[in-house]
Structures are given as C-alpha cells and as structure tokens.
Amino acid sequence: MQPSQYFSGMSRRNLLSLIGLTAGTAAMYQAMTSLGLAVESGYKGPVKLEGDPKGASVLILGAGLAGMTAALELRQAGYKVKILEYNNRSGGRNWTLRGGDTYTELGGATQKCDFDEGLYINPGPWRIPYHHNGLLAYCRRLGVTLEPFQQLNHNAFLHSSKAFGGKPQRVRDIKIDFQGHVSELLAKVAHTGKLEGGVTKEDQEMLVEALRSWGALDKDYAYTKSIANSEFRGFAKDPGGGLGAAPVPSDPIALTDILSSGLWGSLANFALYEFQTTMFQPVGGIDMIGKAFTKEVGDLITYNAKVSKIHQDDKGVTVTYEDVQKPGTMAEEKADWCICTIPLTILSQIEINVGAPMQAAIEAVPYASSVKVGLQFKRRFWEQDELIFGGVSYTDLPITQISYPSTSFNTNGKGVLLGAYTWNGPHSYEFTSMAPEERVKRAVEYGTMIHPQYKDEFENGISMAWHRSPFTLGCAGDWTEEARKEHYDNLCQIDGRIVLAGEHASYIPAWMEGAILSSLDAITRLHQRVVAG
Amino acid sequence: MQPSQYFSGMSRRNLLSLIGLTAGTAAMYQAMTSLGLAVESGYKGPVKLEGDPKGASVLILGAGLAGMTAALELRQAGYKVKILEYNNRSGGRNWTLRGGDTYTELGGATQKCDFDEGLYINPGPWRIPYHHNGLLAYCRRLGVTLEPFQQLNHNAFLHSSKAFGGKPQRVRDIKIDFQGHVSELLAKVAHTGKLEGGVTKEDQEMLVEALRSWGALDKDYAYTKSIANSEFRGFAKDPGGGLGAAPVPSDPIALTDILSSGLWGSLANFALYEFQTTMFQPVGGIDMIGKAFTKEVGDLITYNAKVSKIHQDDKGVTVTYEDVQKPGTMAEEKADWCICTIPLTILSQIEINVGAPMQAAIEAVPYASSVKVGLQFKRRFWEQDELIFGGVSYTDLPITQISYPSTSFNTNGKGVLLGAYTWNGPHSYEFTSMAPEERVKRAVEYGTMIHPQYKDEFENGISMAWHRSPFTLGCAGDWTEEARKEHYDNLCQIDGRIVLAGEHASYIPAWMEGAILSSLDAITRLHQRVVAG
C-alpha cells in the first residue's frame, strides 16, 4: 500500500478495488480492516518508491529520525545517499542520558551524568502512542523491543500547593470522585425528567441507570461513602485475609473541594488521544530507536559537520559545512537533491537560496521551551512507600510533573525519576535561565513537597533545557494556527532541489511520528519528481 | 513491622512509637508514610513470628500460594514443616499452560497444549493490582520479575451483538463520548444556575469550567465534532506529516445510541479499584510466582497425595491420604498442627473432626464457575490490523471477553489470546458442559464476530472449565454477604489444632493476595497459640 496522499482524490471503494487487483484478496482484506475499523493514519504501510532514480544523489542534513528514515528508504530505492550531522552522534532529539555521558549546553556548562548502570533519562521524546503507526512499524522492522509506558497511574498524585493543605491527592480519588459527583448531580435531574436539550423520557431513564453504574451511585442516586463506592475509589482499609479482615469504606472528597482545588484540570492529561493506554517506550531507553536506525544507515553519516550554507542551482545542491572538531576547517558536499531536516531555529540562521515563501515559513515557527530534570534516588520509595508504579504526578509547582520509571517495577535498588518536565510558560524560562546544577537543586526542593523521601534518598541529577541545546535551540516546532495557515504548505513544498522534513514539517510536532511521517511524505514527493524528470 | 491484627486494639500513635523504639527512626518514617498516605492494607510488611516454637511440627495441606507462604514462613520461624499436595505439581491455581503440557479434567477428557514455544495461557489468576502489597512483597523478595498487565486499552473493543449492527466500538469512543454527553447535559443545567442539591452558585460556575475541560466541550458547552474534541476521541483521519496531512475530526456517537447499546455497562471494568492502572503480570507466565515459592519450599512437598481424612486429638493431627500414583495405597502423616488450604468444595467431602461451626462454614460456600479458552493465532492481527496492544474487549457474546497478550508487543510472529473468560452465569455453565475441543471451537466462532481474522489465522486452542478441575471443583470461593456474616469468622477461627487458609478464607476471594493474606493471618494466630502454650 502507498501513503495516503496518493489517494487523496480517490474514493475508498476505488482504493480497495485497486488494492484487490494488484495484491490479491489477502491484501484487500487487510486494507478493508484497517480502513474500516481503524482510524485513517498518515502511515499506510511501508513506503514504496517505485521507478529508477538513475543514480541520482541525495544529501540529507541531520541524522535524527527524519533524516535517517529518508536515508534508509532512499538508499533502498537506489539513490546515492549521504548524511551530514552537526552533533557527534546520531538520533537527534531521540536521545538517552546514562552514567558516564556528558553534555555541554549553550553557555558552556558541561554536565556529567552520574547515574548508576542501567538507569537513564530520556531528555527528549520518551513515549509512543499506540496510533503512531509509522514509528511502530519501524520499531517492528528494525527490531526495537518495546514495553508499556505508564501515563495514567490511578495511584499517582495530583498536587496543588494551594489545596488540601498542600497534601497530594491520589489521581483515583480526584478522578472517581469527580465522576461520581457529576453523575449524582445529573442523575438527580434526569430522574425527575427535568432534563432539557431534547433527551427523550426513555433516554433519561436509561441515562439514570448508566450514571448509577458509571458513577458508582447508590440506589438513591447519591455518591456516598459505602463499600460499593469504595470498590471504585479504594478503601480506608483494604479487604484482607483471615480474621478482622473486613474492608472499611473510604470518605469521598466533597465536590466543592475538588472544584476549588483545580486538580480536575489535570485529568485531561490521561484522557487525550495522544496519552491514552496503551503507550510504549523502548526497553533500555528511547535512543534504542535511533540506534536501530543507525545500524542501518550509520555508514552514510559524517558527524561534527556544522552546515553554514545551502546553495542550489540548475545542476544540484552544494552544502558548505565546518568540521567542528577542526574549527575553521570548511568542506563542501554536493548532490542532485537535498533533504534538510535541520530545526528551523538553526536553519533560519543558515544561508539558503530558497524562494521567498519557504524562507518566510522557515522564519515563522517559534520553538517550544522545555526543561527536563532526571534525579537518581537510593531506593524506589515511590513504589515501596506509596505504591506508585510508573505514571505521572502533576503539580502546580514549577516542576509541573514527576514521572516514575515504567521499567524494573517492584525491584530493589535505585531508580531515576523524571523530577521536572516543563513545557513553555514562565517555569520553562525560569529553569532554562538557571545553571544546570541549580535546576537539579530546585527540582529536588520542589519534589520534596510531594515526596518528603527526596531529602534522604536523593543521590544525583542531570538537567536538560532545550532552548540551550546547540543543535535545536528549543524543543520542537510550536506552530500557531495562524502560522500554519499561512506558512505550513510553503514549508513542505519542494523548492527546486530542496525539501524540508522533520517534526516541524508535520501536524504532530514534538512527536517522533511527526518526524517520520514528514520524512516519508518528503521522499515520496521527491522521488516522484526524480522519476518524472 | 508486624501484621495489622497485632495492633487491632492499638492506636496509630502507639504503633508508631513502638516501631520507633524497636527499629529506629528510618523505620518509623517509612511506617508514617505508608500509614499516612497509603491505604491501610492487610499487609504491613514481612511477618515476624517471634518466640520459639520448640520443635513444633505443622502439616500443610495444599501447595498453592497459601500453603507455600505458610511453609516458607513457618520453617523460617523454626517449625518442622511438611506439605501434602494432591496434584503432581505445586502452585495450585497459580498455573500456566504451555506447549507440551497436558491437562485431564473431570470426566476424563485430556487436552494437550499445542502452543508454540514462548506462548502461554494462565488458566487461573493472571493479573496483580498495584495495591496487593503482600503478593508484590513476595514477588520482590523471591525475585519474580513483573511487567505491566494492560487492563484498560482505549483502543480495544466494546461489542454488543444487538447494537451498532453488531460492529464493535472502540472503548475510547464509548468512554469519551459518554463522558462528553454527560458533561454537556450537566453543564447546560449548571450554566443556567438551575442545579439543585445544595451546589452554590460559585461551585456551579467552577463546575461548568471543569466540565468543559473534562468533557471536551466547546465554548457553548456542546459536545460536538471538532478538532478539539477529536484530540480526545481520536480523528477520522489522524494528523500526519508533510503535505495534505491536516487531521480530519471524527463524529461522536450520539448519546441515545450509547445508552441503548448498553456498552456503557462495561466501562466499570476499567474503573474498579481492582482493575485500575498500574496492574502487573509476571514475565513468562503467572506460574513464575508459584515456581519462585517452590524454589524455597519444594523440598517439603509430597505430591500426588489425595487427602481422605483429617483427624485431630489432644496430641496432634493425623492426615490420611492416598498416593494417587499407586491407587489404593494409603499413607498417614502426623503433626502437632495442621494448616489446611484445601478448597472448600473438596474439603467438604473429606472426613474432618472440627466443631460444628467450622463444619457448617466449610459447607456454606459455593464456588464460582469460570471458563477460560486460550487461542493461538498465526500472527498478532489485533496489533497489526487493529492497533490493539493488550487490554480487554468486552462482548455480550457467551465468550464475555477477549484479552490480548500484555507481552511481546509489536513483534512479528504468533500470539495467544484469551479467547473466552466467563465468570458464573449461564455462559459459564454452558461452556463447562461442553467437551474441551467444543469450547475452543465455539470461542473461535464467537470471536470471529469481533475479529473476522480469526477464520484465517487460528491455529489451536486449549480450554479450562474450573468446575471440572479435580483439584478445586470450581474457581474460587463465592461468598454471599449473608453467608459471610454467618460463617466467615467460624471458617477462619483456629479449631483445636487445625486452621484453614486460602483465598476462600479472605475478603479478596479469587485473588492471589487473598490466599497470601489469609495464610499470613492464620500462621500468625497459630504461632501465638503455639508460643503461648
């Protein structure tokens, strides 16, 4: 099957006949299944670049996921491929920090990661939604072993420094109590038949029954303390075994307290399509993906190559770069075509002779600010003391969230938390402005307000402020709706011999899937042009 | 720390001082944390059986989790321990079927499991809630590696043969659309300030804002087709990369259709305390737990020992059993005390001289009927075609549910589904009455109505009808509230030299935690009696 854009003007029925004719009924069946039951994805199966490129050469700028996807597929299709990469490693933002790694940010501060063996933090992307078909397909094809990533953990915390005396609340209490109170309020209206909005009497009766089940209401449609209700929100004392083991029901939190706490605002983080179960992470660190790509295309990469100029003319593209290991040493690379995956923050500072529309687009996209802090602790106290196994706690403190490792569950030994993860806003900028060790110190101070064990158990930490990354100057393309309307298509169009790719050239910015789908689309169009020419 | 029953008459403050005095402040801190923030559990830390049993002997009947927990702890406390087990293996219902295994049920039908290497089905318990502290502690102590078990998968199916033309619906569509419609209806009432039930005007205003966020409503409090709304329920066409990649919003399901489908009834399965994220399973099969216990106490077990009589007098307990490998060969085992974990279905048929209250209790508990069917398929079509990674689909068909494997995600190769899992009710009895191969055949037929790929991809299957198990004659103790009131304490009291343990002697029947907590309570009380005597 071909990427969807091939079929944009074609009805589903025609598409199915076409597949049936060319690939037989087994393929048609699979296509029907995926078109009928599954959502239409930007990824429709392995890209097929048919037709002879006749020895055409492609120079790819950037050895992140977009660049390496392009390299993998284009070499396979018969192109001569080379990659230039500014960093001394491949993967781009697909990156994992482990003990012994060092990282120097803009401003010159160098951090050395002191994590124990086997522990890591993913400073960039870290989780994979179940519907990111392109990425999942490459993981399957390249043998990247996945494990579930816990996003929603009912036993993690929602915390507001201004509510409940600063005491963290369990996600399940806020989630289930809010649902219960809402159900009670609506059931009581519907029960009297007073519900407006065109709901029939019959539907109101069914609604009341549905709310009773869904909201854990009692026979009088009240959300009240009871064993039945505690079967959802948990008990004050759990059921046990033997004598004296009867469960004791727990007290629901009052609606007024939930409302004024604002903690309900975090519930959307678990319900969003992008964050729904089942999510994944690679076993061993997110960079297992980049490493798997590198195994395929690593021989094509020139590292430490800082591009300073991209020039195209009738005959081809010439890229000028500096070998950053020998400062001042410039070199050139030429090819028939160029796929540029350099982040727009950097690309907008590089001389490139593209048309005004693409140039304007390159300059139109600000990059999100994000800070992550990884903290190593002597023991997995969040599991042992608080029964929090994976998942995310959200807080109104500047650290925004604490994420617990989704691996090595229930083991003895040390563990690394994501102790802060900010995304834009003043907290991101504040953390970015700090020295790396200060970020770690602050993450520990704030975290102690949620997990007092931090104080005794903390060992070491490392921080990543993406606006200080020399390679991206930010975290990801941060499109506004207006900018997208004006510039997005201009950014993605092939300009002469140059086409851009990367998460910034997608509708899924900041996600690995965006980088991959953008790359597949770019090479598909480029290939069409090459074989047509 | 000591099990909770030691402290039933003691205030928390006293408990904390006691811990502080004997174990130092670090232990006190941990105790405070777990008593303060966590739910009070039936498990409070490793059992401490202090005091000399002076060479007392204990005979344990049954080498399931309850029996092996007792054996492990009692031997460590200085007892002479032996275990008699009817089956030819340990673990009891903690059991995994793999390729090459055979199983003969009552009636004589023998099945051989034909699964490929690495594939398995857990016929009995299969998942571990995050708050089953006792079991989790033993897993940590005995080195059982855990991985997340997916219960809630937003992309699994809810299916009614009588709704939506029999077409399965995605969990996320039912879940999010129901929540959205409920939010809209309530927000519209609250917005006009007409909400009754003592909700203040200020709370009504906050409620409207909360519902807008939680229910994905638009600015007019409507739950309608939009990109914003599709960020929760998913898109008709997912966002992609490059050109033509804009997302297309999806159509919410109308409330009336959700209500009349009855599919909302399955949502509770994901919200219950017992089924909330994060759940676990051992890597490689649930019997990794039983095997880990067996590594500790396997030397104490006599297998193939079918108990026919349990007799106690002033001096001790004598248990008569048949060696089922040499039919008719009877033997005796004597001890000072007896811990009997034999399921009540079996025990009620064995001669045992306990008092009338315990005898009545033994006869008072019916056992749940449960059937499971494991099905091997040529490929993991649920992942590849339908993007269902783990989790459970619920249906009104007799198979009740289909559960997808929570391991080896996104790999090529074969897979085993739980193709039916019934619990009581007519479907359980109907399946139980069938020959094993008929159960498999029917599970495939029904499953095909949800996953048409079954037809082409099915390879082989195996079925377990618990009421036909020679070792349990049912799945688990099925207490009614009335029976529990009248008989539960009598069942758990020490009767002379005999005490019962197992999931049936707990408030968590059918769960492994119930077996373990029951056992810990029984041995703690028995030990008190021994050292006091």
PDB file of C-alpha atoms in Angstrom, chain B residues 120-273:
ATOM      1  CA  TYR B 120       1.181 -19.479  27.162  1.00  0.00           C
ATOM      2  CA  ILE B 121      -2.169 -19.009  28.835  1.00  0.00           C
ATOM      3  CA  ASN B 122      -2.853 -18.519  32.547  1.00  0.00           C
ATOM      4  CA  PRO B 123      -5.985 -20.601  33.249  1.00  0.00           C
ATOM      5  CA  GLY B 124      -6.369 -19.214  36.758  1.00  0.00           C
ATOM      6  CA  PRO B 125      -5.200 -15.901  38.201  1.00  0.00           C
ATOM      7  CA  TRP B 126      -3.432 -13.713  35.681  1.00  0.00           C
ATOM      8  CA  ARG B 127      -3.139 -10.137  36.928  1.00  0.00           C
ATOM      9  CA  ILE B 128      -1.946  -8.269  40.017  1.00  0.00           C
ATOM     10  CA  PRO B 129      -3.427  -4.978  41.259  1.00  0.00           C
ATOM     11  CA  TYR B 130      -0.926  -2.370  42.460  1.00  0.00           C
ATOM     12  CA  HIS B 131      -2.368  -2.483  45.980  1.00  0.00           C
ATOM     13  CA  HIS B 132      -1.915  -6.209  46.514  1.00  0.00           C
ATOM     14  CA  ASN B 133       1.016  -5.413  48.772  1.00  0.00           C
ATOM     15  CA  GLY B 134       1.510  -8.888  50.180  1.00  0.00           C
ATOM     16  CA  LEU B 135       1.876 -10.542  46.809  1.00  0.00           C
ATOM     17  CA  LEU B 136       4.047  -7.721  45.494  1.00  0.00           C
ATOM     18  CA  ALA B 137       6.304  -8.013  48.539  1.00  0.00           C
ATOM     19  CA  TYR B 138       6.768 -11.750  47.981  1.00  0.00           C
ATOM     20  CA  CYS B 139       7.459 -11.137  44.296  1.00  0.00           C
ATOM     21  CA  ARG B 140      10.160  -8.663  45.281  1.00  0.00           C
ATOM     22  CA  ARG B 141      11.570 -10.956  47.945  1.00  0.00           C
ATOM     23  CA  LEU B 142      11.552 -14.050  45.734  1.00  0.00           C
ATOM     24  CA  GLY B 143      12.802 -12.295  42.623  1.00  0.00           C
ATOM     25  CA  VAL B 144       9.727 -12.627  40.407  1.00  0.00           C
ATOM     26  CA  THR B 145      10.130 -10.201  37.505  1.00  0.00           C
ATOM     27  CA  LEU B 146       6.952  -8.262  36.753  1.00  0.00           C
ATOM     28  CA  GLU B 147       5.717  -6.422  33.702  1.00  0.00           C
ATOM     29  CA  PRO B 148       2.607  -4.251  33.335  1.00  0.00           C
ATOM     30  CA  PHE B 149      -0.663  -6.008  32.593  1.00  0.00           C
ATOM     31  CA  GLN B 150      -2.920  -3.922  30.364  1.00  0.00           C
ATOM     32  CA  GLN B 151      -6.499  -3.920  31.593  1.00  0.00           C
ATOM     33  CA  LEU B 152      -7.767  -0.690  30.096  1.00  0.00           C
ATOM     34  CA  ASN B 153      -6.862  -0.280  26.451  1.00  0.00           C
ATOM     35  CA  HIS B 154      -8.694   2.670  24.912  1.00  0.00           C
ATOM     36  CA  ASN B 155      -8.393   1.049  21.501  1.00  0.00           C
ATOM     37  CA  ALA B 156      -9.841  -2.341  22.463  1.00  0.00           C
ATOM     38  CA  PHE B 157     -13.477  -3.074  21.663  1.00  0.00           C
ATOM     39  CA  LEU B 158     -16.831  -2.938  23.384  1.00  0.00           C
ATOM     40  CA  HIS B 159     -19.176  -5.142  21.444  1.00  0.00           C
ATOM     41  CA  SER B 160     -22.883  -5.859  21.535  1.00  0.00           C
ATOM     42  CA  SER B 161     -24.393  -8.206  19.016  1.00  0.00           C
ATOM     43  CA  LYS B 162     -27.576  -6.144  19.315  1.00  0.00           C
ATOM     44  CA  ALA B 163     -26.156  -2.648  18.792  1.00  0.00           C
ATOM     45  CA  PHE B 164     -24.372  -0.753  16.023  1.00  0.00           C
ATOM     46  CA  GLY B 165     -25.275  -3.556  13.609  1.00  0.00           C
ATOM     47  CA  GLY B 166     -23.008  -5.875  15.570  1.00  0.00           C
ATOM     48  CA  LYS B 167     -19.971  -3.749  14.743  1.00  0.00           C
ATOM     49  CA  PRO B 168     -17.511  -3.480  17.631  1.00  0.00           C
ATOM     50  CA  GLN B 169     -16.917   0.003  19.011  1.00  0.00           C
ATOM     51  CA  ARG B 170     -13.633   1.292  20.356  1.00  0.00           C
ATOM     52  CA  VAL B 171     -13.507   1.612  24.148  1.00  0.00           C
ATOM     53  CA  ARG B 172     -12.312   5.190  23.739  1.00  0.00           C
ATOM     54  CA  ASP B 173     -15.327   6.191  21.643  1.00  0.00           C
ATOM     55  CA  ILE B 174     -17.848   4.894  24.157  1.00  0.00           C
ATOM     56  CA  LYS B 175     -15.867   6.137  27.145  1.00  0.00           C
ATOM     57  CA  ILE B 176     -15.108   9.611  25.887  1.00  0.00           C
ATOM     58  CA  ASP B 177     -18.412  10.215  24.122  1.00  0.00           C
ATOM     59  CA  PHE B 178     -20.423   9.159  27.160  1.00  0.00           C
ATOM     60  CA  GLN B 179     -18.355  11.447  29.356  1.00  0.00           C
ATOM     61  CA  GLY B 180     -18.737  14.240  26.828  1.00  0.00           C
ATOM     62  CA  HIS B 181     -22.510  13.945  26.557  1.00  0.00           C
ATOM     63  CA  VAL B 182     -22.901  13.726  30.321  1.00  0.00           C
ATOM     64  CA  SER B 183     -20.737  16.841  30.669  1.00  0.00           C
ATOM     65  CA  GLU B 184     -22.759  18.719  28.102  1.00  0.00           C
ATOM     66  CA  LEU B 185     -26.073  17.876  29.762  1.00  0.00           C
ATOM     67  CA  LEU B 186     -24.886  18.835  33.210  1.00  0.00           C
ATOM     68  CA  ALA B 187     -23.017  21.936  32.068  1.00  0.00           C
ATOM     69  CA  LYS B 188     -26.144  23.229  30.388  1.00  0.00           C
ATOM     70  CA  VAL B 189     -28.120  22.869  33.597  1.00  0.00           C
ATOM     71  CA  ALA B 190     -25.363  24.302  35.771  1.00  0.00           C
ATOM     72  CA  HIS B 191     -24.770  27.150  33.368  1.00  0.00           C
ATOM     73  CA  THR B 192     -28.298  28.413  33.906  1.00  0.00           C
ATOM     74  CA  GLY B 193     -27.821  28.090  37.658  1.00  0.00           C
ATOM     75  CA  LYS B 194     -30.738  25.655  37.864  1.00  0.00           C
ATOM     76  CA  LEU B 195     -28.784  22.915  39.538  1.00  0.00           C
ATOM     77  CA  GLU B 196     -30.339  21.688  42.734  1.00  0.00           C
ATOM     78  CA  GLY B 197     -28.859  19.726  45.615  1.00  0.00           C
ATOM     79  CA  GLY B 198     -27.143  22.495  47.528  1.00  0.00           C
ATOM     80  CA  VAL B 199     -24.485  23.388  44.971  1.00  0.00           C
ATOM     81  CA  THR B 200     -23.561  27.022  45.478  1.00  0.00           C
ATOM     82  CA  LYS B 201     -23.611  29.471  42.625  1.00  0.00           C
ATOM     83  CA  GLU B 202     -19.829  29.758  42.814  1.00  0.00           C
ATOM     84  CA  ASP B 203     -19.425  25.995  42.640  1.00  0.00           C
ATOM     85  CA  GLN B 204     -21.800  25.833  39.695  1.00  0.00           C
ATOM     86  CA  GLU B 205     -19.592  28.265  37.831  1.00  0.00           C
ATOM     87  CA  MET B 206     -16.477  26.258  38.591  1.00  0.00           C
ATOM     88  CA  LEU B 207     -18.324  23.073  37.703  1.00  0.00           C
ATOM     89  CA  VAL B 208     -19.156  24.410  34.267  1.00  0.00           C
ATOM     90  CA  GLU B 209     -15.490  25.176  33.637  1.00  0.00           C
ATOM     91  CA  ALA B 210     -14.427  21.776  34.912  1.00  0.00           C
ATOM     92  CA  LEU B 211     -16.979  20.024  32.714  1.00  0.00           C
ATOM     93  CA  ARG B 212     -15.797  21.964  29.693  1.00  0.00           C
ATOM     94  CA  SER B 213     -12.262  20.663  30.234  1.00  0.00           C
ATOM     95  CA  TRP B 214     -13.166  17.156  31.397  1.00  0.00           C
ATOM     96  CA  GLY B 215     -15.881  16.611  28.796  1.00  0.00           C
ATOM     97  CA  ALA B 216     -14.058  18.222  25.848  1.00  0.00           C
ATOM     98  CA  LEU B 217     -16.931  20.678  25.342  1.00  0.00           C
ATOM     99  CA  ASP B 218     -16.850  23.679  23.039  1.00  0.00           C
ATOM    100  CA  LYS B 219     -17.350  27.257  24.158  1.00  0.00           C
ATOM    101  CA  ASP B 220     -21.121  26.801  24.130  1.00  0.00           C
ATOM    102  CA  TYR B 221     -20.819  23.720  26.362  1.00  0.00           C
ATOM    103  CA  ALA B 222     -21.682  21.422  23.473  1.00  0.00           C
ATOM    104  CA  TYR B 223     -20.017  18.075  22.839  1.00  0.00           C
ATOM    105  CA  THR B 224     -19.677  18.327  19.085  1.00  0.00           C
ATOM    106  CA  LYS B 225     -17.479  17.245  16.218  1.00  0.00           C
ATOM    107  CA  SER B 226     -14.345  19.364  16.178  1.00  0.00           C
ATOM    108  CA  ILE B 227     -10.580  19.079  16.151  1.00  0.00           C
ATOM    109  CA  ALA B 228     -10.533  19.963  19.860  1.00  0.00           C
ATOM    110  CA  ASN B 229     -12.955  17.173  20.613  1.00  0.00           C
ATOM    111  CA  SER B 230     -11.061  14.743  18.376  1.00  0.00           C
ATOM    112  CA  GLU B 231      -7.965  15.401  20.471  1.00  0.00           C
ATOM    113  CA  PHE B 232      -9.733  13.151  22.955  1.00  0.00           C
ATOM    114  CA  ARG B 233     -11.836  10.712  20.927  1.00  0.00           C
ATOM    115  CA  GLY B 234      -9.420  10.402  18.029  1.00  0.00           C
ATOM    116  CA  PHE B 235      -9.741  11.571  14.446  1.00  0.00           C
ATOM    117  CA  ALA B 236     -11.427  10.369  11.284  1.00  0.00           C
ATOM    118  CA  LYS B 237      -8.006  10.936   9.758  1.00  0.00           C
ATOM    119  CA  ASP B 238      -5.063  11.295  12.089  1.00  0.00           C
ATOM    120  CA  PRO B 239      -2.695  14.237  11.761  1.00  0.00           C
ATOM    121  CA  GLY B 240       0.284  13.364   9.590  1.00  0.00           C
ATOM    122  CA  GLY B 241       3.467  14.815   8.162  1.00  0.00           C
ATOM    123  CA  GLY B 242       4.226  16.900   5.071  1.00  0.00           C
ATOM    124  CA  LEU B 243       1.546  17.997   2.627  1.00  0.00           C
ATOM    125  CA  GLY B 244      -2.127  17.015   2.897  1.00  0.00           C
ATOM    126  CA  ALA B 245      -1.535  15.975   6.469  1.00  0.00           C
ATOM    127  CA  ALA B 246      -4.155  18.012   8.304  1.00  0.00           C
ATOM    128  CA  PRO B 247      -6.295  15.971  10.695  1.00  0.00           C
ATOM    129  CA  VAL B 248      -9.976  15.388   9.988  1.00  0.00           C
ATOM    130  CA  PRO B 249     -12.277  15.407  13.014  1.00  0.00           C
ATOM    131  CA  SER B 250     -14.378  12.376  13.829  1.00  0.00           C
ATOM    132  CA  ASP B 251     -18.096  12.094  14.517  1.00  0.00           C
ATOM    133  CA  PRO B 252     -19.072  11.490  18.137  1.00  0.00           C
ATOM    134  CA  ILE B 253     -21.567   8.699  18.742  1.00  0.00           C
ATOM    135  CA  ALA B 254     -24.983  10.044  19.726  1.00  0.00           C
ATOM    136  CA  LEU B 255     -25.931   9.666  23.384  1.00  0.00           C
ATOM    137  CA  THR B 256     -29.101   7.783  22.519  1.00  0.00           C
ATOM    138  CA  ASP B 257     -27.064   5.165  20.635  1.00  0.00           C
ATOM    139  CA  ILE B 258     -24.634   4.726  23.507  1.00  0.00           C
ATOM    140  CA  LEU B 259     -27.462   4.412  26.014  1.00  0.00           C
ATOM    141  CA  SER B 260     -29.462   1.872  24.040  1.00  0.00           C
ATOM    142  CA  SER B 261     -26.350  -0.179  23.213  1.00  0.00           C
ATOM    143  CA  GLY B 262     -25.720  -0.891  26.880  1.00  0.00           C
ATOM    144  CA  LEU B 263     -21.988  -0.707  26.160  1.00  0.00           C
ATOM    145  CA  TRP B 264     -21.574   1.849  28.960  1.00  0.00           C
ATOM    146  CA  GLY B 265     -22.045  -1.094  31.317  1.00  0.00           C
ATOM    147  CA  SER B 266     -18.538  -2.346  30.552  1.00  0.00           C
ATOM    148  CA  LEU B 267     -16.815   0.897  31.495  1.00  0.00           C
ATOM    149  CA  ALA B 268     -16.844  -0.033  35.185  1.00  0.00           C
ATOM    150  CA  ASN B 269     -14.442  -2.867  34.357  1.00  0.00           C
ATOM    151  CA  PHE B 270     -11.736  -0.302  33.825  1.00  0.00           C
ATOM    152  CA  ALA B 271     -12.563   1.955  36.758  1.00  0.00           C
ATOM    153  CA  LEU B 272     -12.728  -0.564  39.609  1.00  0.00           C
ATOM    154  CA  TYR B 273     -10.026  -0.329  42.269  1.00  0.00           C
TER     155      TYR B 273
END
